[in-house]
XYZ file of C-alpha atoms in Angstrom:
745
model
C 81.627 5.045 -18.329
C 84.083 7.140 -16.281
C 80.937 8.648 -14.652
C 79.594 5.274 -13.811
C 83.003 4.138 -12.435
C 83.129 7.085 -10.172
C 79.622 6.456 -8.833
C 80.687 2.682 -8.222
C 83.785 3.854 -6.285
C 81.688 6.467 -4.294
C 79.223 3.650 -3.409
C 81.829 1.251 -2.431
C 83.531 3.808 -0.267
C 80.376 4.368 1.512
C 79.579 0.666 2.101
C 83.240 0.125 3.488
C 82.733 3.187 5.713
C 79.511 1.879 7.043
C 81.214 -1.522 7.812
C 84.297 -0.146 9.478
C 82.971 2.604 11.961
C 84.645 0.797 15.106
C 88.157 -0.404 15.688
C 87.022 -3.786 16.509
C 85.490 -4.279 13.028
C 88.996 -4.259 11.463
C 89.394 -7.758 12.732
C 86.524 -8.673 10.380
C 88.024 -7.297 7.265
C 88.672 -10.629 5.804
C 85.346 -11.835 6.425
C 83.792 -8.717 4.828
C 85.991 -9.411 1.747
C 84.936 -12.889 1.349
C 81.197 -11.957 1.858
C 81.459 -9.359 -0.901
C 83.335 -11.637 -3.235
C 80.525 -14.217 -2.907
C 77.878 -11.492 -3.783
C 80.033 -10.373 -6.710
C 80.271 -13.779 -8.028
C 76.438 -14.425 -7.617
C 75.550 -11.152 -9.529
C 77.951 -11.945 -12.345
C 76.434 -15.411 -12.680
C 72.814 -14.003 -12.850
C 73.922 -11.408 -15.332
C 75.544 -13.977 -17.632
C 72.272 -16.105 -17.393
C 70.078 -13.138 -18.362
C 72.340 -12.239 -21.262
C 72.329 -15.928 -22.429
C 68.587 -16.184 -22.211
C 68.150 -13.001 -24.346
C 70.624 -14.196 -27.043
C 68.488 -17.650 -27.149
C 65.345 -15.651 -27.698
C 66.862 -13.360 -30.394
C 68.061 -16.650 -32.191
C 64.809 -18.221 -32.070
C 63.033 -14.999 -33.366
C 65.375 -14.869 -36.392
C 64.658 -18.536 -37.235
C 60.905 -17.967 -37.181
C 61.191 -14.784 -39.296
C 63.225 -16.884 -41.795
C 60.412 -19.517 -42.004
C 57.679 -17.082 -42.225
C 59.338 -15.480 -45.386
C 59.501 -18.694 -46.983
C 55.815 -19.471 -46.245
C 54.734 -16.093 -47.700
C 56.713 -16.802 -51.005
C 54.969 -20.284 -51.306
C 51.477 -18.705 -50.814
C 52.370 -16.009 -53.264
C 53.151 -18.604 -55.819
C 50.036 -20.569 -55.072
C 47.858 -17.461 -55.676
C 49.498 -16.887 -59.090
C 48.643 -20.494 -59.922
C 44.970 -20.206 -59.022
C 44.517 -16.905 -60.750
C 45.970 -18.560 -63.906
C 43.597 -21.581 -63.477
C 40.555 -19.249 -62.975
C 41.200 -17.321 -65.980
C 41.400 -20.320 -68.029
C 38.037 -21.763 -66.775
C 35.870 -18.852 -67.397
C 34.798 -19.876 -70.783
C 34.007 -23.417 -69.308
C 31.705 -21.805 -66.780
C 29.896 -19.968 -69.425
C 29.313 -22.978 -71.467
C 27.659 -24.580 -68.281
C 24.795 -21.893 -68.124
C 22.352 -24.150 -69.790
C 23.084 -26.904 -67.268
C 22.490 -24.482 -64.341
C 19.042 -23.456 -65.851
C 18.211 -27.240 -66.155
C 19.131 -27.657 -62.455
C 16.758 -24.781 -61.420
C 13.890 -25.933 -63.544
C 14.412 -29.527 -62.293
C 14.182 -28.282 -58.702
C 10.865 -26.340 -59.405
C 9.391 -29.367 -61.260
C 10.415 -31.574 -58.135
C 8.764 -29.139 -55.825
C 5.570 -29.109 -58.111
C 5.539 -32.835 -58.094
C 5.937 -33.095 -54.478
C 3.155 -30.618 -53.870
C 0.968 -31.804 -56.730
C -1.288 -33.816 -54.530
C -1.678 -30.850 -52.077
C -2.291 -28.571 -55.051
C -5.224 -30.664 -56.338
C -6.692 -31.241 -52.819
C -6.577 -27.531 -51.752
C -10.469 -27.031 -51.951
C -11.060 -30.217 -49.885
C -8.472 -29.263 -47.351
C -10.137 -25.726 -47.095
C -13.424 -27.329 -46.427
C -12.011 -29.756 -43.862
C -10.056 -26.899 -42.024
C -13.031 -24.800 -41.920
C -15.048 -27.575 -40.330
C -12.364 -28.236 -37.808
C -12.404 -24.548 -36.926
C -16.241 -24.426 -36.493
C -15.913 -27.648 -34.181
C -13.274 -25.964 -32.096
C -10.455 -28.391 -32.926
C -8.112 -25.623 -33.346
C -4.674 -27.651 -33.256
C -5.829 -30.016 -36.009
C -7.158 -26.973 -38.119
C -4.044 -25.144 -37.789
C -1.992 -28.247 -38.838
C -3.959 -28.403 -42.106
C -3.558 -24.625 -42.626
C 0.255 -24.940 -41.974
C 0.246 -27.622 -44.951
C -1.636 -25.400 -47.143
C 0.743 -22.560 -46.465
C 3.734 -24.677 -46.729
C 2.710 -25.766 -50.325
C 1.926 -22.240 -51.366
C 5.158 -20.832 -49.989
C 7.218 -23.527 -51.671
C 5.592 -23.018 -55.003
C 5.924 -19.140 -54.729
C 9.592 -19.523 -53.652
C 10.369 -21.714 -56.580
C 8.820 -19.282 -58.870
C 10.548 -16.343 -57.343
C 13.988 -18.254 -57.788
C 13.173 -18.850 -61.462
C 11.776 -15.360 -62.363
C 11.435 -13.031 -59.693
C 9.842 -10.340 -61.895
C 7.121 -12.621 -62.997
C 4.272 -11.115 -60.967
C 1.566 -12.883 -63.257
C 2.563 -16.440 -62.095
C 3.013 -15.255 -58.522
C -0.472 -13.859 -58.519
C -1.894 -16.964 -60.035
C -0.606 -18.912 -57.280
C -1.752 -16.497 -54.564
C -5.217 -16.410 -56.125
C -5.450 -20.255 -56.220
C -4.617 -20.389 -52.488
C -6.945 -17.187 -51.783
C -9.244 -19.301 -49.574
C -6.376 -20.208 -47.307
C -6.084 -16.510 -46.204
C -9.693 -16.272 -45.127
C -9.010 -19.623 -43.147
C -6.054 -17.761 -41.337
C -8.231 -14.983 -40.512
C -11.097 -17.231 -39.296
C -8.665 -19.251 -37.102
C -7.219 -15.969 -35.816
C -10.608 -14.789 -34.768
C -11.259 -17.952 -32.757
C -7.909 -17.626 -31.078
C -8.405 -14.073 -30.133
C -11.897 -14.972 -28.694
C -10.149 -17.625 -26.482
C -7.430 -14.860 -25.522
C -10.049 -12.481 -24.548
C -11.775 -14.926 -22.287
C -8.408 -16.511 -21.159
C -9.058 -15.707 -17.343
C -12.458 -17.594 -17.647
C -11.093 -20.352 -20.046
C -8.216 -21.249 -17.760
C -10.672 -22.108 -15.189
C -13.088 -24.117 -17.217
C -11.015 -25.620 -20.075
C -7.184 -24.914 -19.673
C -6.591 -27.482 -22.395
C -8.169 -25.080 -25.000
C -5.968 -22.072 -23.880
C -2.845 -24.337 -23.984
C -3.826 -25.092 -27.669
C -4.171 -21.541 -28.526
C -0.596 -20.928 -26.990
C 0.874 -23.756 -29.008
C -0.605 -22.334 -32.230
C 0.776 -18.960 -31.505
C 4.302 -20.428 -30.883
C 4.142 -22.487 -34.137
C 3.402 -19.142 -36.057
C 6.195 -17.407 -34.251
C 8.606 -20.133 -35.276
C 7.441 -19.889 -38.957
C 7.721 -16.091 -38.839
C 11.257 -16.351 -37.631
C 12.137 -18.846 -40.348
C 10.605 -16.791 -43.159
C 12.403 -13.668 -41.977
C 15.837 -15.581 -41.882
C 14.961 -16.733 -45.560
C 14.266 -13.143 -46.522
C 17.570 -12.064 -45.446
C 19.263 -14.636 -47.617
C 17.043 -14.639 -50.742
C 14.896 -11.665 -50.457
C 11.726 -13.682 -50.723
C 8.866 -13.629 -47.948
C 5.394 -15.122 -48.482
C 2.354 -12.914 -48.397
C 0.880 -12.295 -44.998
C 4.242 -12.860 -43.233
C 5.277 -12.103 -40.467
C 1.917 -12.667 -38.849
C 3.126 -11.529 -35.416
C 0.353 -13.456 -33.578
C 2.184 -13.161 -30.241
C 2.300 -9.370 -30.402
C -1.376 -9.305 -31.450
C -2.244 -11.648 -28.538
C -0.589 -9.304 -26.034
C -2.378 -6.338 -27.610
C -5.795 -8.110 -27.421
C -5.036 -8.980 -23.687
C -4.262 -5.331 -23.112
C -7.347 -4.085 -24.692
C -9.426 -6.838 -22.781
C -7.954 -5.676 -19.466
C -8.718 -1.851 -20.202
C -12.343 -2.742 -21.184
C -12.574 -4.869 -18.026
C -11.624 -1.923 -16.048
C -13.826 0.611 -17.816
C -16.767 -1.609 -17.858
C -17.104 -1.836 -14.005
C -18.847 1.519 -13.769
C -22.437 0.352 -13.365
C -23.986 3.692 -11.963
C -23.686 7.424 -12.469
C -23.945 10.155 -9.855
C -27.450 10.939 -10.886
C -28.516 7.420 -10.195
C -26.379 6.716 -7.043
C -24.554 9.034 -4.752
C -22.187 6.286 -4.013
C -21.381 5.550 -7.636
C -17.603 5.841 -7.394
C -17.357 3.774 -4.061
C -19.090 0.898 -5.871
C -16.921 1.454 -8.993
C -13.800 1.330 -7.180
C -14.695 -1.577 -4.972
C -15.707 -3.584 -8.029
C -12.373 -2.757 -9.756
C -10.632 -3.771 -6.558
C -12.350 -7.198 -6.551
C -12.083 -7.914 -10.236
C -8.313 -7.014 -10.346
C -7.473 -9.029 -7.370
C -9.454 -11.979 -8.610
C -7.832 -11.788 -12.029
C -4.229 -11.639 -10.782
C -4.709 -14.421 -8.377
C -6.127 -16.603 -11.335
C -3.302 -15.330 -13.557
C -0.643 -16.445 -10.930
C -2.106 -19.733 -9.980
C -3.540 -20.937 -13.280
C -2.701 -18.952 -16.259
C 1.022 -18.902 -15.619
C 0.972 -22.721 -16.119
C -0.450 -22.328 -19.464
C 2.169 -20.215 -21.097
C 5.818 -20.736 -21.774
C 8.196 -19.099 -19.059
C 9.641 -16.758 -21.659
C 6.123 -15.100 -22.132
C 6.265 -13.993 -18.471
C 2.723 -13.869 -18.534
C 1.931 -12.838 -15.059
C 4.155 -9.783 -14.962
C 2.935 -8.788 -18.431
C -0.636 -8.925 -17.218
C 0.291 -7.136 -14.006
C 1.790 -4.240 -15.945
C -1.483 -4.190 -18.210
C -3.640 -3.930 -15.227
C -1.453 -1.242 -13.550
C -1.501 0.972 -16.825
C -5.185 0.402 -17.341
C -5.842 1.413 -13.705
C -3.639 4.443 -14.038
C -5.482 5.470 -17.204
C -8.811 5.000 -15.524
C -7.697 6.792 -12.348
C -6.577 9.813 -14.364
C -9.934 9.889 -16.168
C -11.719 9.858 -12.990
C -9.455 12.747 -11.418
C -10.216 14.834 -14.393
C -14.033 14.713 -13.828
C -15.735 17.300 -11.882
C -15.730 15.270 -8.509
C -17.588 16.226 -5.343
C -15.597 16.379 -2.025
C -16.564 12.870 -0.867
C -15.709 11.583 -4.194
C -12.261 13.092 -4.221
C -11.625 11.470 -0.849
C -12.781 8.075 -2.049
C -10.704 8.379 -5.090
C -7.416 9.444 -3.277
C -8.061 6.828 -0.556
C -8.406 4.136 -3.090
C -5.339 5.249 -4.930
C -2.927 6.057 -2.014
C -4.084 3.331 0.424
C -6.450 0.562 -0.923
C -4.400 -0.131 -4.012
C -1.280 -1.174 -2.155
C -3.046 -2.690 0.920
C -3.483 -6.249 1.670
C -7.017 -5.958 0.213
C -5.436 -5.641 -3.365
C -1.852 -5.594 -4.500
C -0.304 -6.311 -1.019
C -2.321 -9.443 -0.755
C -0.124 -12.157 0.688
C -1.123 -14.518 -2.086
C 0.314 -12.386 -4.867
C 3.687 -11.995 -3.159
C 6.617 -12.436 -3.795
C 5.801 -11.710 -7.546
C 4.081 -8.372 -6.605
C 6.157 -5.932 -4.809
C 3.997 -2.841 -3.833
C 7.126 -0.750 -3.126
C 8.058 -1.078 -6.775
C 4.762 -0.220 -8.213
C 4.669 3.285 -9.787
C 1.990 5.778 -8.573
C -1.358 5.552 -10.328
C -1.718 9.332 -10.550
C 1.143 11.925 -10.380
C 1.827 13.817 -7.235
C 0.819 16.790 -9.078
C -2.693 15.584 -9.695
C -2.981 14.435 -6.039
C -2.129 17.911 -4.869
C -4.589 19.467 -7.433
C -7.281 17.106 -6.053
C -6.356 17.815 -2.293
C -6.523 21.492 -3.095
C -9.871 21.204 -4.716
C -11.059 19.016 -1.829
C -10.039 21.514 0.694
C -11.760 24.324 -1.176
C -14.892 22.518 -1.550
C -14.865 21.226 2.126
C -14.350 24.734 3.266
C -17.463 26.013 1.393
C -19.353 22.978 2.591
C -18.509 23.264 6.272
C -19.507 27.077 6.133
C -22.780 25.923 4.606
C -23.218 23.148 7.102
C -22.523 25.305 9.992
C -24.889 28.107 8.842
C -27.651 25.473 8.250
C -27.140 24.026 11.787
C -27.306 27.508 13.304
C -30.430 28.196 11.489
C -31.932 24.891 12.509
C -30.978 25.533 16.221
C -32.490 29.105 16.009
C -35.682 27.581 14.918
C -35.599 25.404 18.175
C -35.201 28.500 20.286
C -38.658 29.747 19.641
C -40.498 26.424 20.300
C -43.117 26.107 22.933
C -41.517 23.014 24.412
C -38.526 22.911 26.611
C -35.217 21.775 25.155
C -33.979 18.308 25.791
C -31.713 17.574 28.838
C -28.669 15.269 28.912
C -28.248 12.398 31.328
C -27.402 14.716 34.185
C -30.587 16.990 33.560
C -28.664 19.897 31.924
C -30.650 21.580 29.244
C -29.071 21.431 25.844
C -29.727 21.700 22.001
C -28.429 19.380 19.351
C -26.118 21.978 17.875
C -22.797 20.888 19.474
C -23.599 17.265 18.579
C -24.435 18.031 14.992
C -21.273 20.318 14.514
C -18.849 17.880 16.059
C -20.278 14.930 14.387
C -19.804 16.733 11.095
C -16.208 17.450 11.989
C -15.634 13.751 13.127
C -16.969 12.432 9.971
C -14.735 14.876 7.798
C -11.709 14.064 9.801
C -12.321 10.152 9.768
C -12.500 10.557 5.956
C -9.424 12.638 5.815
C -7.587 10.101 7.956
C -8.181 7.537 5.255
C -5.819 9.407 2.948
C -3.051 10.486 5.165
C -1.945 12.222 8.389
C -1.186 15.543 6.747
C -4.635 15.925 5.239
C -6.161 14.930 8.569
C -4.334 17.755 10.341
C -5.180 20.208 7.504
C -8.863 19.287 7.923
C -8.691 19.604 11.711
C -7.074 23.061 11.361
C -9.894 24.138 8.887
C -12.513 22.811 11.087
C -11.255 24.882 14.153
C -10.839 27.841 12.115
C -14.371 27.724 10.831
C -15.466 26.889 14.411
C -13.851 30.235 15.381
C -15.935 32.240 12.805
C -19.085 30.234 13.668
C -18.841 30.988 17.403
C -18.776 34.607 16.475
C -22.055 34.250 14.663
C -23.312 32.128 17.442
C -22.627 34.943 19.824
C -24.477 37.484 17.669
C -27.528 35.298 17.237
C -27.704 34.765 21.043
C -27.648 38.573 21.517
C -30.332 38.962 18.775
C -32.308 36.263 20.503
C -32.183 38.266 23.877
C -33.051 41.655 22.244
C -36.053 40.195 20.432
C -37.175 38.829 23.784
C -36.996 42.193 25.541
C -39.330 43.634 22.879
C -41.962 41.128 24.113
C -41.081 39.259 27.223
C -44.032 36.845 26.730
C -42.213 35.495 23.559
C -40.548 33.036 23.168
C -42.406 31.082 25.862
C -39.394 28.993 26.782
C -36.760 31.946 26.491
C -35.202 31.124 30.009
C -34.877 27.297 29.162
C -33.240 27.893 25.822
C -30.963 30.577 27.061
C -29.847 28.066 29.695
C -29.322 25.531 26.670
C -27.098 28.144 24.970
C -25.076 28.467 28.014
C -24.697 24.833 28.523
C -23.712 24.529 24.727
C -20.787 26.793 25.397
C -19.281 24.134 27.901
C -20.077 21.211 25.547
C -18.320 23.191 22.884
C -15.219 23.505 24.940
C -15.119 19.968 25.861
C -15.695 18.719 22.347
C -12.789 20.969 21.018
C -10.481 19.593 23.664
C -11.674 16.002 22.688
C -11.329 16.559 18.990
C -7.724 18.056 19.392
C -6.746 15.079 21.675
C -8.027 12.562 19.207
C -6.803 13.889 15.935
C -3.927 16.372 16.506
C -0.352 15.284 17.122
C 1.132 16.678 20.427
C 3.921 18.422 18.254
C 1.102 20.670 16.532
C -0.391 21.646 19.673
C 1.464 25.063 19.541
C -0.014 25.839 16.046
C -3.557 25.994 17.443
C -2.941 27.343 20.659
C -3.990 30.871 19.807
C -6.990 29.713 18.022
C -8.065 27.503 20.746
C -7.730 30.408 23.191
C -9.781 32.663 21.082
C -12.479 29.993 20.900
C -12.570 29.601 24.770
C -12.787 33.418 25.066
C -15.677 33.727 22.718
C -17.365 30.881 24.448
C -16.941 32.491 27.739
C -18.334 35.776 26.510
C -21.425 33.903 24.987
C -21.895 32.261 28.334
C -21.239 35.370 30.386
C -23.658 37.283 28.249
C -26.266 34.577 28.494
C -26.052 34.507 32.288
C -26.218 38.248 32.319
C -29.419 38.137 30.212
C -30.876 35.563 32.609
C -30.201 37.664 35.548
C -31.658 40.765 33.715
C -34.688 38.611 33.424
C -34.687 38.018 37.092
C -34.139 41.681 38.087
C -36.867 42.798 35.660
C -39.267 40.750 37.718
C -37.694 42.050 40.947
C -37.854 45.640 39.963
C -41.115 46.509 41.696
C -39.958 44.897 44.896
C -36.659 46.506 44.771
C -38.355 49.740 44.459
C -40.052 49.171 47.792
C -36.822 48.878 49.703
C -35.919 51.776 51.951
C -39.286 53.363 51.707
C -41.884 54.135 54.285
C -43.820 51.163 53.163
C -40.584 49.016 53.768
C -40.250 50.478 57.177
C -43.927 49.782 58.148
C -43.346 46.089 57.344
C -43.265 45.355 53.674
C -42.350 41.779 52.424
C -40.277 43.002 49.571
C -37.162 41.113 50.432
C -39.148 37.914 51.173
C -40.602 38.229 47.773
C -37.216 38.947 46.151
C -35.778 35.920 47.946
C -38.807 33.653 46.790
C -38.495 34.976 43.164
C -34.747 34.357 42.923
C -35.008 30.978 44.335
C -37.821 30.189 41.852
C -35.632 31.384 38.979
C -32.639 29.319 40.200
C -34.696 26.187 40.308
C -34.537 26.610 36.332
C -30.893 27.809 36.676
C -30.064 24.473 38.235
C -30.197 23.020 34.643
C -27.024 25.318 34.043
C -23.848 23.368 34.031
C -21.571 23.809 37.025
C -18.934 26.345 35.815
C -21.510 28.724 34.762
C -23.949 28.114 37.355
C -21.301 28.954 40.084
C -20.534 32.135 38.331
C -24.165 32.983 38.019
C -24.956 32.397 41.621
C -22.138 34.660 42.622
C -23.130 37.343 40.072
C -26.868 37.107 41.373
C -25.791 37.533 44.864
C -23.587 40.520 44.094
C -26.258 42.094 41.970
C -28.960 41.787 44.882
C -26.555 43.307 47.407
C -25.738 46.115 44.801
C -29.476 46.879 44.293
C -30.029 46.816 48.019
C -27.258 49.340 48.661
C -28.387 51.366 45.629
C -31.907 51.387 47.257
C -30.039 52.953 50.294
C -28.152 55.504 48.384
C -31.399 56.677 46.523
C -32.406 58.285 49.968
C -35.940 57.186 49.452
C -36.389 57.600 53.259
C -34.769 59.788 56.047
C -35.141 58.465 59.557
C -36.695 60.973 61.880
C -35.374 59.606 65.198
C -33.259 56.971 66.819
C -36.131 54.578 67.183
C -36.694 54.523 63.362
C -32.987 54.176 62.856
C -32.790 51.312 65.136
C -35.907 49.654 63.415
C -34.577 50.165 60.106
C -30.976 48.931 60.975
C -32.402 45.857 62.486
C -34.661 45.251 59.501
C -31.571 45.612 57.230
C -29.559 43.285 59.297
C -32.381 40.799 59.189
C -32.864 41.161 55.432
C -29.106 40.732 55.046
C -29.220 37.447 56.838
C -32.133 36.203 54.612
C -29.993 37.051 51.630
C -27.013 35.247 53.084
C -29.296 32.120 53.853
C -30.625 32.179 50.396
C -27.345 32.305 48.439
C -25.642 29.841 50.878
C -28.446 27.553 49.923
C -28.158 28.299 46.176
C -24.291 27.957 46.266
C -24.421 24.708 48.341
C -21.701 22.414 46.924
C -19.800 25.126 45.137
C -17.315 25.751 48.039
C -17.641 29.463 47.670
C -17.814 31.898 50.500
C -20.833 34.099 50.186
C -20.774 35.791 53.611
C -18.798 38.930 52.680
C -21.293 40.635 50.371
C -24.096 40.569 53.028
C -21.600 42.053 55.500
C -21.643 45.220 53.539
C -25.310 45.646 54.305
C -24.758 44.970 57.941
C -21.890 47.406 58.136
C -24.094 50.082 56.754
C -26.871 49.120 59.050
C -24.405 49.557 61.970
C -23.797 53.247 60.856
C -27.391 53.871 60.667
C -28.053 52.182 64.016
C -25.460 54.254 65.781
C -27.055 56.329 68.624
C -24.302 58.504 69.611
C -23.659 61.071 66.841
C -20.132 61.844 68.309
C -19.113 58.403 67.254
C -20.379 58.698 63.871
C -17.133 59.526 62.366
C -15.330 56.477 63.955
C -18.117 54.149 62.463
C -18.111 55.800 59.086
C -14.193 55.628 58.862
C -14.495 51.902 59.981
C -16.904 51.551 57.036
C -14.490 53.340 54.664
C -11.525 51.415 55.656
C -13.276 47.995 54.984
C -14.848 49.264 51.555
C -12.298 51.748 50.359
C -14.315 52.313 46.911
C -16.940 54.123 48.762
C -17.008 57.616 47.724
C -18.043 61.076 49.218
C -21.414 61.130 47.701
C -22.060 57.710 49.163
C -21.181 58.916 52.721
C -23.349 62.020 52.296
C -26.323 59.794 51.101
C -25.853 57.407 54.003
C -25.784 60.317 56.507
C -28.755 61.862 54.848
C -30.581 58.517 55.420
C -29.655 58.635 59.112
C -31.579 61.974 59.261
C -29.605 63.402 62.198
C -26.405 64.693 60.557
C -26.257 68.417 59.697
C -24.709 69.702 56.662
C -21.588 70.932 58.521
C -21.263 67.553 60.256
C -21.598 65.661 56.808
C -18.811 67.956 55.280
C -16.534 67.642 58.393
C -16.728 63.922 58.359
C -15.960 63.652 54.560
C -13.072 66.036 54.742
C -11.524 64.394 57.566
C -11.963 60.993 55.834
C -10.319 62.538 52.720
C -7.252 63.305 54.661
C -6.867 60.109 56.288
C -4.678 57.338 54.754
C -6.485 54.575 52.758
C -5.136 50.990 53.163
C -7.391 48.866 50.977
C -7.724 44.931 51.401
C -6.036 43.492 48.480
C -8.665 40.670 48.179
C -11.624 43.212 48.350
C -13.654 43.321 44.990
C -15.193 46.896 44.494
C -18.832 47.177 44.693
C -19.658 50.730 45.588
C -18.157 51.957 42.139
C -21.282 50.544 40.394
C -23.675 52.515 42.627
C -24.490 56.040 41.464
C -25.990 58.552 43.938
C -28.595 60.830 42.173
C -27.539 64.475 42.413
C -30.980 66.105 41.626
C -32.232 65.908 44.892
C -29.160 66.361 47.018
C -26.583 68.770 45.990
C -22.985 67.473 45.650
C -20.929 68.155 48.711
C -17.670 69.945 47.894
C -14.609 69.598 49.890
């Protein structure tokens, strides 16, 4: 208490110090005192009220405890009295055992009397019930069956109550009512037939289906009543519980499974499209059945049966089982696609479970997958493996077919622009398109994988295509008369390269997402490079063909015969132009390249003829005549290739200028200016070598050995400033060393 008093005093001191912090607050001391006095009085009043309330509660509790004690004493005394009376009445109860037995016997006799009429009429009722079942009057038949069962069950119950161990009498009753069990089974058979055909029955005779449901509901109520009595008495009639509702759902489930399995009308041996037909029939049947179940069947069953959702679940489970069975079979690639497309897309689409007439009861987002993701992955892996081998086989077969066309005696077909082509690109990319369209039915990921696979196989295929084109050329060189249309088919091969390029771009644009472009850029570049090589080699082989025909005429150049007026260049121009009439069937990118290459090779062969030193001019007159002839022939070449390159926009003047520049060196009349003319030639064409200059001076015929060596040595000492746009041409020309010794510096 002392501690509490000290704390109170300290608190009061703090409060007073807080109130009297300024001198002017001393005037309010009396006001503060009155306010604190009021607060103290209020607190004391509340404290007194609380204590009084507690005291009243304690007083009331003590009073109630006192009353409870008195009540317990009264109850104790009453129990003593009851126990005394019970002990005194035990003997009296034992004396009433005979009365109890008489009551039980009376009850049994009363039940027997009550059922006596039914007992004697059992055979007749059995016959009537059987007739009703045969006539399809199921409700009336069930009513009579219920009466018979009720009579039997009451008799057996009373017998059980009287003597539960007397099996003889129980068996006697059961035997007497034995035909009733057969009736029950016969009625059940009729009910299950209706249940099996419920989706048909509900459209033709919904009343019959309603009657069946009512009978099942009656039996369910009887089952529940008998089970309740068993809990109380331990007795249950034979054959109970029947569980007809459970059996009905089991039959519906078996019916659904049978309906799904029974839709396969064909096998792979009889019809390649057996799986597509099978899945389409399933789709149609399931959709029709569920629509009937929602609109008609649902009205024939009590709401608590939830018949539509139960059927929906049954169909889903049956479909899952069937799809797993199909997935386990040895399916071909197209069959795998059909199955996965149906499972992943068709099943949840508006054509089936997503049908607007089934909503909102059917939510496709809540449906479980028909087959697991693991099975899907296995099927996709098998599909990709099978597709890979199929594509390899298809490409090989397509190439073999195309090769057979190469040796035909008729020209290849031409497209709408007149360019030769074979059917190979169309066949290959039609095959790719078909497989990509099929893959797109499943999902985007598979479509991308198939596209990558197609392009990978295309890469390998183009390598084989290149090799086969080379073999084709080599076979032709063994006998140039065979194949008859070699040139035309080689042109078609070249054009196919351009078609392949365009088709690859089109395929990627159509089926590849833009964010996947980088993954195929290297592969695409490799294919383009291979196609360019094929086309380049094809163009080269065609030009080889041209120059093999030109060889006799090229051999006439820079000979005495040529100087005397040979028409070799005219023949060369006619031959080249004739070939290029066929080469006009080559598509523009390659035709343009080929024209430039032909121009370059003609000029190279012409210069090579000069460097072969077949002629050595004897005097200035011959040099002038030869030089003017060279200039004239250069102009012929220029005119020819300008004509062939018409529309290409390429400048073809420069190559023929080389011939004219060489002609100017030969034409020069003043030997003292020869070094200047040669140096001009070298500055224009810096790849010209010493042996070229020596050969050129040899053809002039007026340069001594010392002059040649002096010119060459002087040129070697001079600076060389090649034109960056100049394409070397002399490096391809070899000067023979057998007839002219090499000039040393």
